[in-house]
Amino acid sequence: QFGFPSGGSTVIGTADKLPLRFAAFANGVAIHVEDFDDTQLAVAKDRVYGLLVHPTVPVLPAAFGLAEGTGKSGKDFMLAYHLGVEVETKIAEAISPRHYEDGFHSTGTCGVFGGTVACAKLRGFDVDHIVTAFAIAASQAAGLRENFGTMMKPFQAGHASESGVVATDFAALGWSGADQILEAPRGFFHAYGGTYDPAAILGKPWTFATPGVSIKPFPSGSLTHPGMTEMLRLIRAEHIKAADVEQLEVGTNRNLPNALIRHQPKDALQAKFSMEFCMAILLLDGKAGLSEFTNAVVNRPDVQEMIKRVRFYVDPEAEAAGYDKMTTIIKIHLKNGRTISGRADFGKGSPSNPMSFDDVAEKFRGCAEFAGWPAAKTNAIVEFIHNLENAADIRPLAALCSK
């Protein structure tokens, strides 16, 4: 086994402990498999909101396992996590949009640098070792958007976190690598994107504070969330019933249909990348939580019939709003001839419509209940996280997350 800890690292939600790299992979897959994790916001107008990185998943599993094995404090763990998030989000913002527009999954590609930075910080690396670790990480950067709606999407996220562990393992063992792996003519930025914007990297810390990250209230692709937020508001405000809807039109910029590619979903994973399903289930059930994203619900006859009434298209108004937004324009055509309209640029959980600590804690409690996790442990985890910065040792949190 490379690196440490020698006793193994916790696989969250189980009684298992695995070598650090494999625990990071397993926890990364688990974080991303429901598509319920956070999303980076875009800054530049041509950078595409929702197609940058999911910041936490490449970083947290690697940092958590390493902090557990070495008995790091909550403050040390948080610092490593935030450094990793800062580096990966700046890299994702800097690389040419061609990177993800042509099919790369940024969480799997740019995310490897986040996990690497977090591990390097916790391992006390000097500059030379960090540079080498970046070179090793870059050679593991991988992930394709064609795999959205399949098991390979969370695989790519878990692989990014595992790669951070592996990169620092090999760097610690003395392996060598290119010393300009990001900016060299044959390096990451040019090979994966063709070019990059250096101004996006330097001088504007911290991404977590500005522009912030978006936290998901629904377990589906983040590009569905503005529409889902507005749709739910309209349903409640206008008392809309599914039986009264003749057609629902959902207009967005061209990047949303390029990512939400499952127009006739047949299973739960496909449904997470189907604007049609997300709108249909809100009309029918008035909610879209973990219990709704199941194979059985997706294949209900009423759901499949309602999906056919949803028209998902590129709207010129949404296109003109810029790709740094997820502008979604909704038109609900009722059978009585009335049309109800709405628009949203961002969804619930974004910095413009944020979720509070209590909101996120309630989201966590819902996930824990869905998984059958004991309520006493759930509440203890929430309390530990609330005081994480003052924790002398991260290991009690790992114990609370284990069976």
Short mmCIF file of C-alpha atoms in Angstrom, two decimals, residues 22-388:
data_model
loop_
_atom_site.label_atom_id
_atom_site.label_comp_id
_atom_site.label_asym_id
_atom_site.label_seq_id
_atom_site.Cartn_x
_atom_site.Cartn_y
_atom_site.Cartn_z
CA PHE A 22 -9.65 3.25 -2.75
CA ALA A 23 -11.59 4.87 0.09
CA ALA A 24 -11.25 8.21 -1.72
CA PHE A 25 -12.58 6.58 -4.89
CA ALA A 26 -15.52 4.91 -3.11
CA ASN A 27 -16.48 8.04 -1.20
CA GLY A 28 -16.17 10.15 -4.35
CA VAL A 29 -18.49 7.83 -6.26
CA ALA A 30 -20.96 7.91 -3.36
CA ILE A 31 -20.92 11.72 -3.16
CA HIS A 32 -21.62 12.11 -6.88
CA VAL A 33 -23.82 9.13 -7.72
CA GLU A 34 -27.09 10.91 -6.84
CA ASP A 35 -25.93 14.17 -8.49
CA PHE A 36 -26.83 15.93 -5.26
CA ASP A 37 -23.48 17.70 -4.75
CA ASP A 38 -22.40 21.32 -5.12
CA THR A 39 -21.63 23.21 -8.34
CA GLN A 40 -19.11 25.88 -9.32
CA LEU A 41 -20.44 29.19 -10.63
CA ALA A 42 -19.00 30.74 -13.79
CA VAL A 43 -17.44 34.22 -13.72
CA ALA A 44 -16.69 35.13 -17.34
CA LYS A 45 -19.64 35.44 -19.75
CA ASP A 46 -18.32 32.71 -22.05
CA ARG A 47 -17.61 30.26 -19.23
CA VAL A 48 -20.53 27.89 -18.91
CA TYR A 49 -22.34 27.69 -15.58
CA GLY A 50 -23.04 24.09 -14.68
CA LEU A 51 -20.28 22.64 -16.86
CA LEU A 52 -17.36 23.66 -14.64
CA VAL A 53 -16.55 21.48 -11.62
CA HIS A 54 -18.52 20.00 -8.78
CA PRO A 55 -16.05 21.43 -6.24
CA THR A 56 -16.38 19.13 -3.24
CA VAL A 57 -16.31 15.64 -4.72
CA PRO A 58 -12.73 15.59 -6.10
CA VAL A 59 -11.33 17.15 -2.91
CA LEU A 60 -13.25 16.08 0.18
CA PRO A 61 -12.84 12.27 0.01
CA ALA A 62 -9.05 12.47 -0.40
CA ALA A 63 -8.68 15.14 2.28
CA PHE A 64 -11.05 13.39 4.69
CA GLY A 65 -9.29 10.04 4.46
CA LEU A 66 -5.86 11.58 4.87
CA ALA A 67 -6.95 13.79 7.77
CA GLU A 68 -8.56 10.78 9.45
CA GLY A 69 -5.45 8.66 9.14
CA THR A 70 -3.13 11.35 10.51
CA GLY A 71 -5.42 12.76 13.19
CA LYS A 72 -5.55 16.26 11.72
CA SER A 73 -7.60 19.00 13.33
CA GLY A 74 -10.82 20.33 11.86
CA LYS A 75 -9.05 23.56 10.96
CA ASP A 76 -6.24 21.73 9.13
CA PHE A 77 -8.80 19.63 7.27
CA MET A 78 -10.86 22.68 6.28
CA LEU A 79 -7.78 24.57 5.07
CA ALA A 80 -6.69 21.68 2.86
CA TYR A 81 -10.22 21.34 1.50
CA HIS A 82 -10.53 25.04 0.67
CA LEU A 83 -7.11 25.14 -0.99
CA GLY A 84 -8.06 22.19 -3.17
CA VAL A 85 -11.38 23.77 -4.13
CA GLU A 86 -9.68 27.09 -4.90
CA VAL A 87 -7.12 25.55 -7.24
CA GLU A 88 -9.49 23.30 -9.19
CA THR A 89 -12.12 26.01 -9.66
CA LYS A 90 -9.54 28.52 -10.90
CA ILE A 91 -8.19 25.96 -13.37
CA ALA A 92 -11.73 25.18 -14.56
CA GLU A 93 -12.50 28.87 -15.01
CA ALA A 94 -9.22 29.49 -16.85
CA ILE A 95 -9.34 26.71 -19.42
CA SER A 96 -11.03 27.49 -22.73
CA PRO A 97 -14.75 26.63 -22.77
CA ARG A 98 -13.94 24.32 -25.66
CA HIS A 99 -12.80 21.89 -22.98
CA TYR A 100 -16.28 21.06 -21.72
CA GLU A 101 -18.28 22.18 -24.76
CA ASP A 102 -16.53 19.48 -26.80
CA GLY A 103 -17.22 16.81 -24.22
CA PHE A 104 -14.78 16.74 -21.30
CA HIS A 105 -16.25 16.29 -17.80
CA SER A 106 -14.48 19.04 -15.87
CA THR A 107 -15.03 17.39 -12.49
CA GLY A 108 -12.97 14.44 -13.71
CA THR A 109 -10.32 16.52 -15.51
CA CYS A 110 -9.79 19.74 -13.54
CA GLY A 111 -10.85 18.01 -10.32
CA VAL A 112 -7.68 15.92 -10.11
CA PHE A 113 -5.74 19.07 -9.20
CA GLY A 114 -8.09 19.83 -6.32
CA GLY A 115 -7.57 16.48 -4.65
CA THR A 116 -3.84 16.73 -5.26
CA VAL A 117 -3.56 20.15 -3.59
CA ALA A 118 -5.54 19.03 -0.54
CA CYS A 119 -3.35 15.96 -0.06
CA ALA A 120 -0.16 17.95 -0.67
CA LYS A 121 -1.16 20.43 2.02
CA LEU A 122 -1.98 17.74 4.57
CA ARG A 123 1.28 15.94 3.78
CA GLY A 124 3.33 19.13 4.17
CA PHE A 125 4.79 19.08 0.66
CA ASP A 126 7.31 21.68 -0.44
CA VAL A 127 7.02 23.47 -3.79
CA ASP A 128 9.06 20.89 -5.73
CA HIS A 129 6.91 18.02 -4.54
CA ILE A 130 3.71 19.95 -5.34
CA VAL A 131 4.93 20.65 -8.88
CA THR A 132 5.72 16.97 -9.39
CA ALA A 133 2.36 15.92 -7.95
CA PHE A 134 0.62 18.23 -10.44
CA ALA A 135 2.43 16.54 -13.32
CA ILE A 136 1.35 13.12 -12.07
CA ALA A 137 -2.23 14.32 -11.53
CA ALA A 138 -2.44 15.79 -15.03
CA SER A 139 -1.63 12.42 -16.56
CA GLN A 140 -4.66 11.00 -14.77
CA ALA A 141 -7.11 13.78 -15.75
CA ALA A 142 -10.06 12.06 -17.43
CA GLY A 143 -13.81 12.17 -17.91
CA LEU A 144 -16.30 12.51 -20.79
CA ARG A 145 -19.74 14.09 -20.76
CA GLU A 146 -21.13 11.43 -23.09
CA ASN A 147 -21.19 9.27 -19.97
CA PHE A 148 -23.70 11.58 -18.22
CA GLY A 149 -26.70 9.59 -17.10
CA THR A 150 -24.68 6.41 -16.61
CA MET A 151 -22.61 4.88 -13.80
CA MET A 152 -19.46 6.29 -15.38
CA LYS A 153 -20.26 9.87 -14.40
CA PRO A 154 -19.78 9.22 -10.65
CA PHE A 155 -16.87 6.92 -11.52
CA GLN A 156 -15.13 9.91 -13.10
CA ALA A 157 -15.66 12.01 -9.96
CA GLY A 158 -14.37 9.26 -7.68
CA HIS A 159 -11.38 8.73 -9.95
CA ALA A 160 -10.50 12.44 -9.64
CA SER A 161 -10.33 12.20 -5.86
CA GLU A 162 -8.39 8.94 -5.97
CA SER A 163 -5.95 10.57 -8.40
CA GLY A 164 -5.09 13.23 -5.84
CA VAL A 165 -4.00 10.53 -3.43
CA VAL A 166 -2.05 8.64 -6.10
CA ALA A 167 -0.33 11.78 -7.38
CA THR A 168 0.97 12.70 -3.94
CA ASP A 169 1.88 9.08 -3.16
CA PHE A 170 4.13 8.88 -6.21
CA ALA A 171 5.57 12.36 -5.70
CA ALA A 172 6.50 11.38 -2.14
CA LEU A 173 8.26 8.29 -3.50
CA GLY A 174 10.46 10.46 -5.71
CA TRP A 175 8.82 10.09 -9.11
CA SER A 176 9.49 12.88 -11.60
CA GLY A 177 7.22 14.85 -13.93
CA ALA A 178 7.15 17.96 -16.12
CA ASP A 179 7.56 21.19 -14.17
CA GLN A 180 5.13 23.26 -16.30
CA ILE A 181 2.36 20.74 -16.77
CA LEU A 182 -0.45 23.31 -16.83
CA GLU A 183 0.88 26.03 -19.14
CA ALA A 184 3.43 24.26 -21.37
CA PRO A 185 2.65 24.04 -25.12
CA ARG A 186 2.02 20.31 -24.72
CA GLY A 187 0.59 20.63 -21.23
CA PHE A 188 -2.88 20.40 -19.73
CA PHE A 189 -4.40 23.72 -20.84
CA HIS A 190 -3.34 23.41 -24.47
CA ALA A 191 -3.95 19.68 -24.88
CA TYR A 192 -7.34 19.69 -23.14
CA GLY A 193 -8.65 23.12 -24.14
CA GLY A 194 -6.46 24.67 -26.82
CA THR A 195 -5.81 27.77 -24.71
CA TYR A 196 -6.50 29.37 -21.33
CA ASP A 197 -6.97 32.73 -19.63
CA PRO A 198 -4.14 33.44 -17.14
CA ALA A 199 -6.13 36.32 -15.62
CA ALA A 200 -8.73 33.86 -14.36
CA ILE A 201 -6.15 32.14 -12.15
CA LEU A 202 -4.39 34.95 -10.28
CA GLY A 203 -5.46 37.79 -8.05
CA LYS A 204 -9.07 36.91 -7.27
CA PRO A 205 -9.28 34.62 -4.25
CA TRP A 206 -11.47 32.98 -3.04
CA THR A 207 -13.92 31.30 -5.44
CA PHE A 208 -15.82 29.85 -2.50
CA ALA A 209 -16.60 33.41 -1.37
CA THR A 210 -16.91 35.13 -4.78
CA PRO A 211 -18.83 34.20 -6.85
CA GLY A 212 -19.53 31.31 -4.48
CA VAL A 213 -20.80 27.80 -5.11
CA SER A 214 -24.29 26.48 -5.59
CA ILE A 215 -25.77 23.80 -3.32
CA LYS A 216 -28.40 21.52 -4.81
CA PRO A 217 -31.92 21.15 -3.42
CA PHE A 218 -32.72 18.44 -5.99
CA PRO A 219 -30.72 15.26 -6.85
CA SER A 220 -30.34 16.04 -10.54
CA GLY A 221 -27.98 17.84 -12.91
CA SER A 222 -27.47 21.44 -11.78
CA LEU A 223 -28.64 22.76 -15.15
CA THR A 224 -32.17 21.58 -14.32
CA HIS A 225 -32.35 23.59 -11.10
CA PRO A 226 -33.35 27.10 -12.19
CA GLY A 227 -36.23 25.61 -14.14
CA MET A 228 -37.20 23.28 -11.32
CA THR A 229 -37.08 26.08 -8.76
CA GLU A 230 -39.29 28.31 -10.91
CA MET A 231 -41.59 25.44 -11.88
CA LEU A 232 -42.21 24.53 -8.25
CA ARG A 233 -42.91 28.18 -7.43
CA LEU A 234 -45.45 28.44 -10.26
CA ILE A 235 -47.16 25.16 -9.31
CA ARG A 236 -47.64 26.38 -5.74
CA ALA A 237 -48.55 29.96 -6.59
CA GLU A 238 -50.98 29.12 -9.41
CA HIS A 239 -52.27 25.79 -8.00
CA ILE A 240 -51.40 24.03 -11.25
CA LYS A 241 -52.57 20.44 -11.68
CA ALA A 242 -50.89 18.03 -14.07
CA ALA A 243 -54.25 17.03 -15.56
CA ASP A 244 -54.85 20.65 -16.63
CA VAL A 245 -51.58 20.98 -18.60
CA GLU A 246 -51.71 20.68 -22.38
CA GLN A 247 -48.02 21.42 -22.99
CA LEU A 248 -45.01 22.71 -21.06
CA GLU A 249 -42.28 24.63 -22.91
CA VAL A 250 -38.85 24.99 -21.32
CA GLY A 251 -36.44 27.32 -23.11
CA THR A 252 -32.75 27.67 -22.25
CA ASN A 253 -29.41 28.56 -23.83
CA ARG A 254 -27.80 25.98 -26.10
CA ASN A 255 -25.51 24.57 -23.43
CA LEU A 256 -28.32 23.07 -21.38
CA PRO A 257 -29.63 20.64 -24.03
CA ASN A 258 -26.00 19.81 -24.76
CA ALA A 259 -25.68 18.47 -21.21
CA LEU A 260 -29.25 17.38 -20.40
CA ILE A 261 -29.15 14.76 -23.12
CA ARG A 262 -31.70 12.22 -21.85
CA HIS A 263 -34.97 13.31 -23.46
CA GLN A 264 -36.78 9.99 -23.00
CA PRO A 265 -35.27 8.58 -19.78
CA LYS A 266 -35.83 4.95 -18.87
CA ASP A 267 -33.97 4.77 -15.55
CA ALA A 268 -33.11 6.96 -12.57
CA LEU A 269 -29.61 7.88 -13.74
CA GLN A 270 -30.90 9.05 -17.10
CA ALA A 271 -33.67 11.02 -15.37
CA LYS A 272 -31.09 13.14 -13.56
CA PHE A 273 -30.07 14.51 -16.97
CA SER A 274 -33.56 14.92 -18.37
CA MET A 275 -35.22 18.33 -18.19
CA GLU A 276 -38.37 16.59 -19.40
CA PHE A 277 -38.49 14.21 -16.44
CA CYS A 278 -37.64 16.89 -13.88
CA MET A 279 -40.51 19.08 -15.07
CA ALA A 280 -42.92 16.16 -15.40
CA ILE A 281 -42.35 14.80 -11.89
CA LEU A 282 -42.86 18.23 -10.34
CA LEU A 283 -46.18 18.58 -12.15
CA LEU A 284 -47.32 15.11 -11.12
CA ASP A 285 -45.96 14.73 -7.60
CA GLY A 286 -45.11 18.28 -6.54
CA LYS A 287 -41.65 17.20 -5.40
CA ALA A 288 -38.41 15.80 -6.78
CA GLY A 289 -36.34 14.17 -4.06
CA LEU A 290 -34.41 10.94 -3.76
CA SER A 291 -37.64 8.93 -3.62
CA GLU A 292 -38.72 10.32 -7.00
CA PHE A 293 -35.46 9.52 -8.80
CA THR A 294 -35.96 5.76 -8.93
CA ASN A 295 -36.36 3.38 -11.87
CA ALA A 296 -39.93 2.57 -10.81
CA VAL A 297 -41.02 6.22 -10.72
CA VAL A 298 -39.31 7.08 -14.01
CA ASN A 299 -41.19 4.27 -15.76
CA ARG A 300 -44.62 5.02 -14.33
CA PRO A 301 -47.10 5.35 -17.22
CA ASP A 302 -48.26 8.80 -16.07
CA VAL A 303 -44.66 10.02 -15.88
CA GLN A 304 -43.78 8.74 -19.34
CA GLU A 305 -46.96 10.31 -20.74
CA MET A 306 -46.25 13.68 -19.10
CA ILE A 307 -42.67 13.66 -20.42
CA LYS A 308 -44.13 13.67 -23.94
CA ARG A 309 -45.89 16.98 -23.17
CA VAL A 310 -42.64 18.77 -22.34
CA ARG A 311 -40.90 20.69 -25.12
CA PHE A 312 -37.27 21.46 -24.27
CA TYR A 313 -35.72 23.93 -26.72
CA VAL A 314 -33.12 26.66 -27.22
CA ASP A 315 -34.67 30.09 -26.58
CA PRO A 316 -33.05 33.23 -28.09
CA GLU A 317 -33.79 35.24 -24.95
CA ALA A 318 -32.04 32.69 -22.75
CA GLU A 319 -29.15 32.46 -25.21
CA ALA A 320 -28.69 36.24 -25.09
CA ALA A 321 -28.56 36.25 -21.27
CA GLY A 322 -25.06 34.71 -21.30
CA TYR A 323 -23.59 31.34 -20.46
CA ASP A 324 -22.58 32.40 -16.95
CA LYS A 325 -26.28 32.02 -16.11
CA MET A 326 -28.65 29.10 -16.51
CA THR A 327 -31.56 31.22 -17.70
CA THR A 328 -34.65 29.07 -18.04
CA ILE A 329 -37.92 30.35 -19.50
CA ILE A 330 -41.09 28.39 -18.72
CA LYS A 331 -44.43 28.55 -20.52
CA ILE A 332 -47.20 26.34 -19.17
CA HIS A 333 -50.07 26.00 -21.65
CA LEU A 334 -53.26 24.90 -19.90
CA LYS A 335 -56.15 23.07 -21.53
CA ASN A 336 -58.45 26.03 -20.87
CA GLY A 337 -56.31 28.21 -23.15
CA ARG A 338 -54.45 30.08 -20.41
CA THR A 339 -50.63 30.33 -20.46
CA ILE A 340 -48.61 30.76 -17.26
CA SER A 341 -45.03 31.98 -17.70
CA GLY A 342 -41.93 32.25 -15.53
CA ARG A 343 -38.18 32.81 -15.76
CA ALA A 344 -35.21 32.04 -13.55
CA ASP A 345 -31.48 32.69 -14.05
CA PHE A 346 -30.39 30.64 -11.03
CA GLY A 347 -31.91 27.98 -8.83
CA LYS A 348 -32.49 27.63 -5.12
CA GLY A 349 -29.14 27.02 -3.42
CA SER A 350 -27.22 29.48 -5.58
CA PRO A 351 -25.63 32.53 -3.90
CA SER A 352 -28.48 34.66 -5.23
CA ASN A 353 -31.04 32.37 -3.55
CA PRO A 354 -28.94 30.59 -0.93
CA MET A 355 -29.59 27.66 1.34
CA SER A 356 -28.82 28.38 4.99
CA PHE A 357 -26.84 26.08 7.28
CA ASP A 358 -30.17 24.84 8.64
CA ASP A 359 -31.43 24.20 5.09
CA VAL A 360 -28.34 22.15 4.28
CA ALA A 361 -28.57 20.31 7.60
CA GLU A 362 -32.16 19.41 6.77
CA LYS A 363 -31.05 18.19 3.34
CA PHE A 364 -28.44 16.00 5.05
CA ARG A 365 -31.04 14.64 7.48
CA GLY A 366 -33.24 13.73 4.52
CA CYS A 367 -30.40 11.87 2.84
CA ALA A 368 -29.51 10.08 6.06
CA GLU A 369 -33.12 9.05 6.65
CA PHE A 370 -33.38 7.79 3.06
CA ALA A 371 -30.29 5.63 3.72
CA GLY A 372 -31.66 4.35 7.05
CA TRP A 373 -28.91 6.05 9.06
CA PRO A 374 -29.56 6.29 12.85
CA ALA A 375 -31.05 9.66 13.78
CA ALA A 376 -28.76 10.02 16.82
CA LYS A 377 -25.66 9.70 14.64
CA THR A 378 -27.14 12.05 12.06
CA ASN A 379 -27.72 14.77 14.64
CA ALA A 380 -24.26 14.24 16.12
CA ILE A 381 -22.69 14.68 12.66
CA VAL A 382 -24.60 17.95 12.14
CA GLU A 383 -23.39 19.23 15.50
CA PHE A 384 -19.78 18.19 14.80
CA ILE A 385 -19.82 19.94 11.42
CA HIS A 386 -21.29 23.07 13.01
CA ASN A 387 -18.18 23.26 15.21
CA LEU A 388 -15.71 21.70 12.77
#
